[in-house]
mmCIF file of C-alpha atoms and ligand atoms in Angstrom:
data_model
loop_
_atom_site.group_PDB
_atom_site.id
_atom_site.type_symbol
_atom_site.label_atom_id
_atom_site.label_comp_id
_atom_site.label_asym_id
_atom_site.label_seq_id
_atom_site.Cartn_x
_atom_site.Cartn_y
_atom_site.Cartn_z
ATOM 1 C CA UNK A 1 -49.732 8.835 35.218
ATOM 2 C CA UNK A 2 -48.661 5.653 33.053
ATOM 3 C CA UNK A 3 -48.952 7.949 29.513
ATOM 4 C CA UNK A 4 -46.852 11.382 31.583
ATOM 5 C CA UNK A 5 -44.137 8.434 32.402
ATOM 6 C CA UNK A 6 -43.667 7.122 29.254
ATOM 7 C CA UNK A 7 -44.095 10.602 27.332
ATOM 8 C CA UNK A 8 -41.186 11.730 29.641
ATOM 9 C CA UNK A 9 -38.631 8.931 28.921
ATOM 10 C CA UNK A 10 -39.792 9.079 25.407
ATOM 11 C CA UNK A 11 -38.674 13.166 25.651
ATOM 12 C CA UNK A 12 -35.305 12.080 27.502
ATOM 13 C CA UNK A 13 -34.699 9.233 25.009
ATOM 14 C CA UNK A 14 -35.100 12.116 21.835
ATOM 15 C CA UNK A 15 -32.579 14.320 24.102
ATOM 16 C CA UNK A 16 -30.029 12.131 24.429
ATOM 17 C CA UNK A 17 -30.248 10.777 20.782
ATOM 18 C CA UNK A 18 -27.411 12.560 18.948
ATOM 19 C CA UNK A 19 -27.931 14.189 15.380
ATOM 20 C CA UNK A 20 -24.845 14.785 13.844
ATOM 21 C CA UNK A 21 -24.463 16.099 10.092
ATOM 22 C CA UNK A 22 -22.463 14.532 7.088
ATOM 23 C CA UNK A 23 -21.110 16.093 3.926
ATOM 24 C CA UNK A 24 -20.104 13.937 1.733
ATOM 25 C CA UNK A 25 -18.005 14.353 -1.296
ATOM 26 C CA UNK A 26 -20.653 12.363 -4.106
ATOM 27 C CA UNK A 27 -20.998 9.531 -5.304
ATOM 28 C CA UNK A 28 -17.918 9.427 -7.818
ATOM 29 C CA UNK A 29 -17.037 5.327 -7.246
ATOM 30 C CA UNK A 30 -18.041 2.574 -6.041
ATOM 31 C CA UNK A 31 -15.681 3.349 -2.677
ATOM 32 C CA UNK A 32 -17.661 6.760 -1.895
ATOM 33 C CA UNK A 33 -20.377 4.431 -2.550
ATOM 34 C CA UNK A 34 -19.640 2.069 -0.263
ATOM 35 C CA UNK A 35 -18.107 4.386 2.529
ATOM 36 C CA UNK A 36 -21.628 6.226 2.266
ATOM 37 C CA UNK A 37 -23.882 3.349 2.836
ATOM 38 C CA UNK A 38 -21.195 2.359 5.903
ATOM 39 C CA UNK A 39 -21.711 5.447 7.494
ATOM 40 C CA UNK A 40 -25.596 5.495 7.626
ATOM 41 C CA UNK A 41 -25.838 1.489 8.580
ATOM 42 C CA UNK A 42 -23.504 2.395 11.527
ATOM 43 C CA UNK A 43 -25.831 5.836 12.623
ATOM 44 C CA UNK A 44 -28.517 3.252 12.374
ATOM 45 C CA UNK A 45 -26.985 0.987 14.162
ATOM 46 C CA UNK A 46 -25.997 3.497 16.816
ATOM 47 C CA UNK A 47 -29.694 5.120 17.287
ATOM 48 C CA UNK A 48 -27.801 8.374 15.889
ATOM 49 C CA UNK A 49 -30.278 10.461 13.484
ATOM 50 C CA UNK A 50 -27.697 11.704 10.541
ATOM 51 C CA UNK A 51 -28.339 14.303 8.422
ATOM 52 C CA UNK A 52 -26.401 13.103 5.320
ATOM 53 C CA UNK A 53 -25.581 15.741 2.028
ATOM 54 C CA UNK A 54 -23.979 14.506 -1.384
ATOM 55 C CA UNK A 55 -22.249 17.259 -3.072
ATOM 56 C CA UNK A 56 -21.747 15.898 -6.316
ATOM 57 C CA UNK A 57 -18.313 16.603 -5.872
ATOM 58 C CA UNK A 58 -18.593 20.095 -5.941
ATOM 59 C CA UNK A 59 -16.899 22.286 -2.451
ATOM 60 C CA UNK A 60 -19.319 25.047 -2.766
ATOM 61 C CA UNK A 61 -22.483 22.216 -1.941
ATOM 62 C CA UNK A 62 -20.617 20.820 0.991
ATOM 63 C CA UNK A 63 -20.010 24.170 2.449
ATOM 64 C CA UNK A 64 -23.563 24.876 2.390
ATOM 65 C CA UNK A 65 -24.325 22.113 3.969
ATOM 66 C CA UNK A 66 -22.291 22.582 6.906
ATOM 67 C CA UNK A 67 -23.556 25.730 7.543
ATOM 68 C CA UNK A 68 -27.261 24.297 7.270
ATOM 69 C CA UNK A 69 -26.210 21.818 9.962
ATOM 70 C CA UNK A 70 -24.716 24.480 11.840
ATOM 71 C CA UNK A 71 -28.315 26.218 11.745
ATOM 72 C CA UNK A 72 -29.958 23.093 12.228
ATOM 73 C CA UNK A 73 -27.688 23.054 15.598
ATOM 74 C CA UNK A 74 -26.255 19.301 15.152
ATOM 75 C CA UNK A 75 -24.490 18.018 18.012
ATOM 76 C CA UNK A 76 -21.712 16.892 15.297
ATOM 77 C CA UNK A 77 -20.564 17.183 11.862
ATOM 78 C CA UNK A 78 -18.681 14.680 9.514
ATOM 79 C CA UNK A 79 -16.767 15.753 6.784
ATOM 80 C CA UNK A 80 -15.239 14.198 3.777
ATOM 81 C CA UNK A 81 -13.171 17.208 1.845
ATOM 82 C CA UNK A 82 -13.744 17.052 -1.724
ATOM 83 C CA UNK A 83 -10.347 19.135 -1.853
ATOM 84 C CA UNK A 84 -7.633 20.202 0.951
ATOM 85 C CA UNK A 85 -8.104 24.403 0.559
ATOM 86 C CA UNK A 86 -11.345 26.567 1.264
ATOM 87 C CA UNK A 87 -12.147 25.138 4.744
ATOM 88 C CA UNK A 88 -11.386 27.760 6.849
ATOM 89 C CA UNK A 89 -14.394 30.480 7.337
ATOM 90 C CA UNK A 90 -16.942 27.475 7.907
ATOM 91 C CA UNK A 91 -14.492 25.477 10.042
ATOM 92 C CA UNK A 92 -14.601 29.337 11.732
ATOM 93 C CA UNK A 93 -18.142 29.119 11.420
ATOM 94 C CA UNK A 94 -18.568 26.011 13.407
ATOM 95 C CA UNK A 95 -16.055 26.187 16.223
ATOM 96 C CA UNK A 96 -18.212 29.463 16.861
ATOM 97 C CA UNK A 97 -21.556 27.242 17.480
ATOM 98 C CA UNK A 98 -19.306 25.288 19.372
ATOM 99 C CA UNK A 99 -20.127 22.035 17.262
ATOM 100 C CA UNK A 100 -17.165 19.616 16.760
ATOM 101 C CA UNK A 101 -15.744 18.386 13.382
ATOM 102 C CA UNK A 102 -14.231 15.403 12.641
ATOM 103 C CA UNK A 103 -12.895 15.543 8.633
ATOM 104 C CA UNK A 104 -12.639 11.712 6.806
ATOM 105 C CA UNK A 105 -10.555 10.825 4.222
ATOM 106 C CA UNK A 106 -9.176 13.478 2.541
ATOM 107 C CA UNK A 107 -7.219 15.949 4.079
ATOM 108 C CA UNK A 108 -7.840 19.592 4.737
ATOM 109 C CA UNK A 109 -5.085 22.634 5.252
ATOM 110 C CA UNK A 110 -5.519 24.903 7.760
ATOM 111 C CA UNK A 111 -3.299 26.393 10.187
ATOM 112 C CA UNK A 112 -5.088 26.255 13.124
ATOM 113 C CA UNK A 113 -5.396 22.399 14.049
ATOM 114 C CA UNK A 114 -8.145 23.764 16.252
ATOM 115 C CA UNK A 115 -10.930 24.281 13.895
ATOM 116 C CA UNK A 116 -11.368 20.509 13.421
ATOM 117 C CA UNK A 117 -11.873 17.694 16.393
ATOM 118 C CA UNK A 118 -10.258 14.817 14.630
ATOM 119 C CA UNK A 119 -9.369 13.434 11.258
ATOM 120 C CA UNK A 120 -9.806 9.816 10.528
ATOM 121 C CA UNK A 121 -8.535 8.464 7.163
ATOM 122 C CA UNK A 122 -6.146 5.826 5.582
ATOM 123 C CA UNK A 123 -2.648 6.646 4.815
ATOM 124 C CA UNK A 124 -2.506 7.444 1.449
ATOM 125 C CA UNK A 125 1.295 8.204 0.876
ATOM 126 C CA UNK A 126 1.832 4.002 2.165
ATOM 127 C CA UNK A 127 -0.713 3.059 -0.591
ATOM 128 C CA UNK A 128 1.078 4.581 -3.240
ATOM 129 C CA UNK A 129 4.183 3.003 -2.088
ATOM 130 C CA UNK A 130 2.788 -0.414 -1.292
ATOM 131 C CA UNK A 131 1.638 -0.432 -4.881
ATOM 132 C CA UNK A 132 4.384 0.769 -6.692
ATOM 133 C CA UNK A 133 6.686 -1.807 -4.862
ATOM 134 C CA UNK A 134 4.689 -4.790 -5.827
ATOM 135 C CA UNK A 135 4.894 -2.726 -9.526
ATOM 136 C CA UNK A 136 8.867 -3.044 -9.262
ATOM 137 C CA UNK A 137 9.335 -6.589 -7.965
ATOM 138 C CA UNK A 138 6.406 -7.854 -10.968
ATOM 139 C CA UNK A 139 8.835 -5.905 -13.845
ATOM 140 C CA UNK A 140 12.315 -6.100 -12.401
ATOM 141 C CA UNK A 141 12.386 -2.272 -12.149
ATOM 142 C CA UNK A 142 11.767 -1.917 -15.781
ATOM 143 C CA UNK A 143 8.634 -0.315 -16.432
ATOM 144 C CA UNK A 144 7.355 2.139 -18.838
ATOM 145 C CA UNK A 145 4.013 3.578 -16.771
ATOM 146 C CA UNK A 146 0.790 5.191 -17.350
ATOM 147 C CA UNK A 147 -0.610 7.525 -14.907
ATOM 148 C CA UNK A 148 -4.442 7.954 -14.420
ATOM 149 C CA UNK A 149 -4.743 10.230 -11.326
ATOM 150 C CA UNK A 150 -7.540 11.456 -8.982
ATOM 151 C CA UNK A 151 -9.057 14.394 -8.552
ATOM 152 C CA UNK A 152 -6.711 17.859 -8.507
ATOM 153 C CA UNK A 153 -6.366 18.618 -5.079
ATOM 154 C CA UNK A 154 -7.579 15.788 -3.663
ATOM 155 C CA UNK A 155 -5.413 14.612 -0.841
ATOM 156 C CA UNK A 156 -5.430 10.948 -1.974
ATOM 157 C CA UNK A 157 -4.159 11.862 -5.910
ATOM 158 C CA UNK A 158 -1.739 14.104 -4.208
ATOM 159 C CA UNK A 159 -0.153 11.379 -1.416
ATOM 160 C CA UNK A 160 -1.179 8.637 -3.694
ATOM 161 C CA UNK A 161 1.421 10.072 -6.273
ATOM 162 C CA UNK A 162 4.034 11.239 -3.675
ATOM 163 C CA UNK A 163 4.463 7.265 -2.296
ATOM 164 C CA UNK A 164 4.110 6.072 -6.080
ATOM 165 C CA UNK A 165 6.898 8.175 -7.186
ATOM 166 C CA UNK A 166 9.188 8.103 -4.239
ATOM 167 C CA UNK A 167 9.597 4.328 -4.618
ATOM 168 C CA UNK A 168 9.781 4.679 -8.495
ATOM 169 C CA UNK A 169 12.785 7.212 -7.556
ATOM 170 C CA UNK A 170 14.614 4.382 -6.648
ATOM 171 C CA UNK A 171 14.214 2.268 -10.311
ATOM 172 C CA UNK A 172 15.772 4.495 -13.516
ATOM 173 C CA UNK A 173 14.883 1.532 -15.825
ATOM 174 C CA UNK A 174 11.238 2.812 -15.087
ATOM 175 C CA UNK A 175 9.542 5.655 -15.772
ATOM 176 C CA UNK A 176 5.825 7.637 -16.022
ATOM 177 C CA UNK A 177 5.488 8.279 -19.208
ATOM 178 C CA UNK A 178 1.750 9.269 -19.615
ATOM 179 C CA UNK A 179 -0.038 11.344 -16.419
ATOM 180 C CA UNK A 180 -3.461 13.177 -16.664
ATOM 181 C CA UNK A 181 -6.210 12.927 -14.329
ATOM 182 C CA UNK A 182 -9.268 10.853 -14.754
ATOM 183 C CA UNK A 183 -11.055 12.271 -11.742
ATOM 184 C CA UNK A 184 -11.731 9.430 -9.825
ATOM 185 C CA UNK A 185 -14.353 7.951 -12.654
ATOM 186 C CA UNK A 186 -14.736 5.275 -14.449
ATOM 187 C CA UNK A 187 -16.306 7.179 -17.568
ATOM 188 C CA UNK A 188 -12.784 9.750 -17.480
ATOM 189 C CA UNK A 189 -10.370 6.897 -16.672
ATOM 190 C CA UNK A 190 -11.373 4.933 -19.717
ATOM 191 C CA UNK A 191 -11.909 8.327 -22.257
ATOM 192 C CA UNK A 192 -8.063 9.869 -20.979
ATOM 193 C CA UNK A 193 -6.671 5.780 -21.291
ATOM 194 C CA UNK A 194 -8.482 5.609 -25.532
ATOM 195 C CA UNK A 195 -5.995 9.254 -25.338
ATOM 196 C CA UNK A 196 -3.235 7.354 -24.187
ATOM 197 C CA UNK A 197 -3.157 4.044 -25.972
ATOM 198 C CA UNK A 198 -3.232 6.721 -29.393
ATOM 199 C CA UNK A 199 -0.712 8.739 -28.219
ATOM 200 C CA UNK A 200 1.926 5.534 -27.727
ATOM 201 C CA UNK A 201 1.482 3.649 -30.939
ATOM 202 C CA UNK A 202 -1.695 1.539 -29.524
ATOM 203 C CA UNK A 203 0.000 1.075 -26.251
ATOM 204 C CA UNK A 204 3.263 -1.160 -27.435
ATOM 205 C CA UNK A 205 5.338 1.165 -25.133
ATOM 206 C CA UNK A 206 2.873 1.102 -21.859
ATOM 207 C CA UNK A 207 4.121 -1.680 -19.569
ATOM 208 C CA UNK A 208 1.410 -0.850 -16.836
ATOM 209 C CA UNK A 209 -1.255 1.427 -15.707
ATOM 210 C CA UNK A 210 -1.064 3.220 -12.326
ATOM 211 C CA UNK A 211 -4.809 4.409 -11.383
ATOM 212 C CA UNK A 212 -5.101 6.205 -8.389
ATOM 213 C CA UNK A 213 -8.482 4.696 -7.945
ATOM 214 C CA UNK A 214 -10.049 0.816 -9.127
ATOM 215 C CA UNK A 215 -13.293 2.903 -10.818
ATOM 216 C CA UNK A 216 -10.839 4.721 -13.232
ATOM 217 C CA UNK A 217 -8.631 1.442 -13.739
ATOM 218 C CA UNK A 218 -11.868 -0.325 -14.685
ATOM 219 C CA UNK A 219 -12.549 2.109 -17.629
ATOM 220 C CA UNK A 220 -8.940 1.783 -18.352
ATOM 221 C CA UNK A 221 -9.532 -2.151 -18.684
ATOM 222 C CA UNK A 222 -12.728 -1.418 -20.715
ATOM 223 C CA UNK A 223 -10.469 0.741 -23.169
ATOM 224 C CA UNK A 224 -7.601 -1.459 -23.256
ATOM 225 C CA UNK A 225 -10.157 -4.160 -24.853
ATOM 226 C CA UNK A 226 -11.377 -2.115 -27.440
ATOM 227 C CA UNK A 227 -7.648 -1.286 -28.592
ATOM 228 C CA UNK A 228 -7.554 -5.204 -29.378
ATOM 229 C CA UNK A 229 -5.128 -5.514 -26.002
ATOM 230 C CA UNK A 230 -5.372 -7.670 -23.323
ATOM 231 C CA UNK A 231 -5.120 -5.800 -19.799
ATOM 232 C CA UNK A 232 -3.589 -7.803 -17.010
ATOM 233 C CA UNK A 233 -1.540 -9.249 -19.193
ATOM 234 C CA UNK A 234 -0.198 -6.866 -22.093
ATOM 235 C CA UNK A 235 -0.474 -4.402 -19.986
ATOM 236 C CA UNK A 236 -0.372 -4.645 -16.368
ATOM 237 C CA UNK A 237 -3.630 -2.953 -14.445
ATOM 238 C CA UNK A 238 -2.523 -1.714 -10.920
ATOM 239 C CA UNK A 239 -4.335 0.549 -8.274
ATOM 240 C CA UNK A 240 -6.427 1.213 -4.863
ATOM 241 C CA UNK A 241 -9.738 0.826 -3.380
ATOM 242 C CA UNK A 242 -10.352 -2.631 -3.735
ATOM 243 C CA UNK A 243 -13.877 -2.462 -4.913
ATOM 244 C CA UNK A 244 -15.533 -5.531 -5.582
ATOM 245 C CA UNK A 245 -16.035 -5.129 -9.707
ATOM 246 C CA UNK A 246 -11.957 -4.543 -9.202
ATOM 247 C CA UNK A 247 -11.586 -7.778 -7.555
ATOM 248 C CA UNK A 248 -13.751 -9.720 -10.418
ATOM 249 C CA UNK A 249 -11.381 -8.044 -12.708
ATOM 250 C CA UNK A 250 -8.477 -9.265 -10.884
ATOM 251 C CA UNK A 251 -10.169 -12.682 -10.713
ATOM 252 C CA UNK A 252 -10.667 -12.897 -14.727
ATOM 253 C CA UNK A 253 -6.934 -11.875 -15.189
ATOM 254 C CA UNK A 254 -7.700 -8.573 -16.613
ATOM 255 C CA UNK A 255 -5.731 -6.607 -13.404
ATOM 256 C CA UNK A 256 -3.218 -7.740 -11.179
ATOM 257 C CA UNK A 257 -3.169 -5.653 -7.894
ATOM 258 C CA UNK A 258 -4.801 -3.350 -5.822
ATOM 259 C CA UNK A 259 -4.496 -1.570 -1.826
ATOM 260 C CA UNK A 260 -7.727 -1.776 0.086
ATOM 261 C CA UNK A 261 -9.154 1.194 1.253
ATOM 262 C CA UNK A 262 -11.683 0.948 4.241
ATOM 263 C CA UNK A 263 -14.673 2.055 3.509
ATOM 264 C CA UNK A 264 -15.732 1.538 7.035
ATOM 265 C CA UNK A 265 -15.032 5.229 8.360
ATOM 266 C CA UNK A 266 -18.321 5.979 10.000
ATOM 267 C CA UNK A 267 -17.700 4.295 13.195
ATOM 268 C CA UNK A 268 -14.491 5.363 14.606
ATOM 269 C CA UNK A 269 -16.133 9.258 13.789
ATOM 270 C CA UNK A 270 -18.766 8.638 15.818
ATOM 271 C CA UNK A 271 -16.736 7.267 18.490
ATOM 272 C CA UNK A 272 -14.554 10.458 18.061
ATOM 273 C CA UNK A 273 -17.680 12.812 18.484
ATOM 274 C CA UNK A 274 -19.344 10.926 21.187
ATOM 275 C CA UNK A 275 -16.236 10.962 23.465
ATOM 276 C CA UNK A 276 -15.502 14.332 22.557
ATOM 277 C CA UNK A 277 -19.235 15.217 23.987
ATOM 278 C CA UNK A 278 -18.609 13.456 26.983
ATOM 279 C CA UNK A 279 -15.700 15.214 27.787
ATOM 280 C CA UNK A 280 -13.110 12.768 26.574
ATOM 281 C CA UNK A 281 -9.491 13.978 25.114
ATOM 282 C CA UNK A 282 -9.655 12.974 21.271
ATOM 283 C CA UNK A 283 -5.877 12.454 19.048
ATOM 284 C CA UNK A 284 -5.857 14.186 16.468
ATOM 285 C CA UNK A 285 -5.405 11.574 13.567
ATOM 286 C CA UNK A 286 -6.873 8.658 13.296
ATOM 287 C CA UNK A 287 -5.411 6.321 10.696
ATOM 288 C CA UNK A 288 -7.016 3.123 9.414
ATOM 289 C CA UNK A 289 -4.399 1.024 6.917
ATOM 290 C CA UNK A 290 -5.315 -1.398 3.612
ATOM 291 C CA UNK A 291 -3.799 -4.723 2.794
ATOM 292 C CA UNK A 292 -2.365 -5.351 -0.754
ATOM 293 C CA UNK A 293 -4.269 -8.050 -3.030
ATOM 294 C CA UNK A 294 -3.627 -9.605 -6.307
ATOM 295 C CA UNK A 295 -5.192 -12.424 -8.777
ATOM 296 C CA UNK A 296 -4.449 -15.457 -6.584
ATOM 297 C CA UNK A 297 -6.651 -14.505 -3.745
ATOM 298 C CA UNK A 298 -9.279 -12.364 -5.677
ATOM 299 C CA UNK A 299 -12.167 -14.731 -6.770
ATOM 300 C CA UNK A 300 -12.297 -15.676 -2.844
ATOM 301 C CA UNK A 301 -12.218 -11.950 -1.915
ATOM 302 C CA UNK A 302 -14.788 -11.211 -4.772
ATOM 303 C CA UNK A 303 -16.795 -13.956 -2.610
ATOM 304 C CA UNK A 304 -16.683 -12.562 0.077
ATOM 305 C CA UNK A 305 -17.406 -8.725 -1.187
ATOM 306 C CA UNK A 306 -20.112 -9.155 -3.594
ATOM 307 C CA UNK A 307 -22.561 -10.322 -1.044
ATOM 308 C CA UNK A 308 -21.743 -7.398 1.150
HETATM 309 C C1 GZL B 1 -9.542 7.991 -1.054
HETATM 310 C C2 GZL B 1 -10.798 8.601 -1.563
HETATM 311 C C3 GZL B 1 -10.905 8.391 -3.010
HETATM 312 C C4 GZL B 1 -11.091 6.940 -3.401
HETATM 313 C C5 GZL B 1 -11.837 7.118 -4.666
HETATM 314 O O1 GZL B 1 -9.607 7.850 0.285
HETATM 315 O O2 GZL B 1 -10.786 9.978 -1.299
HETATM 316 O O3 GZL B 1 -12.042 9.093 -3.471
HETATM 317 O O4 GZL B 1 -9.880 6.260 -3.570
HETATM 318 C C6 GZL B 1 -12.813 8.212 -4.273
HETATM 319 O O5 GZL B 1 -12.494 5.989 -5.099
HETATM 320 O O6 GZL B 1 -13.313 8.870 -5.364
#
């Protein structure tokens, strides 16, 4: 009778264990990386069994894995849009199996704000601004800029570049002179900054580089170097993540500022699914918010990051 019990509240314990699926963009920076590794130690943590997908940045991968978690008949699924269009006939898809979504991150456009449970990112617009601000007040206004930006149609290139360039509105001494995207690597950010520094006479004329990310400011750094420049200093090196190799950089004076993004997204999704499954209204946005850091606090925060 012992062995029935305990094979019964075994069975009830597997029940009430939720499975919920996760597409994930790739594995693009050390960010993703990190935002990735948050999400599992939190299903862990939670007793939640997570079906996780990288798509190598590519939409067509994360759509099929949606609709294999859709087959699979998850209780949840996670998404992290590589881009903002495309979404809608497996959002459609979903909402038919009745199996909530909750999008992270990046954004998606649709219409109907029905196909999707929640989204839960960082505000990406208020990065760009905090950024170019601190930008401003290092130059006086007076600043002839670089652009490295994200991925096309990525919602944190597009907002990243809408707060950048709505505070630069407000400086006519400074301007972006140079804009192409470096995708959100480190390998592109430093092969489009080599393009730059030959286009403007070895980079005399760049005051400072805006990356959209810290992975593509790092191979900006590396290419700076190799042009005989120092970065930080020659050139000022500003951006967002705050990714640990950013923060050593920061720390040996080779870049001077960068917003934090949380990679710590997992949680507050599960949260949103789970209370969503027990009935529980859900708000449709969930924002999370970064702090700004630059080289006087960043060999603490390296401390404190590399050991995470
Ligand atoms: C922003 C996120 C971006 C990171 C990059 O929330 O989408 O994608 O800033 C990552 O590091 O590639």
């Amino acid at each position: 009778r012992i062995i029935i019990l305990s094979i019964s509240i075994l069975m009830i314990n597997k029940v009430a264990a939720t499975t919920i699926g996760f597409s994930q963009v790739g594995s693009e920076s050390g960010w993703r990386t990190s935002f990735s590794e948050s999400v599992k130690a939190q299903a862990q943590a939670r007793g939640i069994e997570l079906k996780f997908s990288d798509a190598q940045q590519k939409q067509e991968n994360q759509i099929k894995a949606v609709r294999s978690f859709i087959a699979q008949g998850v209780d949840g699924i996670i998404i992290a849009p590589v881009v903002e269009t495309g979404w809608k006939p497996v959002l459609r898809e979903a909402k038919r199996a009745r199996i909530p979504v909750v999008i992270v991150d990046r954004n998606i456009k649709v219409k109907q704000q029905s196909l999707f449970l929640t989204r839960i990112a960082s505000d990406f617009e208020e990065e760009g601004e905090k950024i170019a601000n601190w930008l401003m007040a290092q130059t006086k206004g007076e600043c002839a800029i670089a652009e490295l930006q994200g991925t096309v149609g990525a919602t944190a290139a597009i907002d990243r570049a809408k707060g950048f360039n709505r505070v630069l509105a407000k400086f006519p001494k400074s301007k972006i002179i140079r804009s192409q995207t470096g995708e959100f690597t480190r390998s592109k950010g430093k092969e489009v900054m080599e393009s730059f520094l030959k286009a403007e006479q070895g980079g005399k004329n760049i005051c400072a580089v805006w990356a959209h990310n810290d992975e593509m400011a790092l191979g900006a750094i590396q290419a700076i170097k190799e042009a005989g420049l120092k970065p930080g200093t020659d050139i000022l090196i500003v951006s967002v993540d705050g990714v640990p190799d950013y923060f050593k950089a920061m720390a040996e004076g080779e870049a001077n500022a960068t917003v934090e993004l949380s990679p710590h997204l997992g949680g507050p999704s599960f949260d949103a699914i789970e209370a969503h499954l027990a009935g529980k209204k859900v708000q449709k946005l969930i924002s999370t918010t970064g702090d700004l850091f630059t080289q006087d606090t960043a060999a603490a925060e390296y401390q404190k990051r590399r050991l995470q």
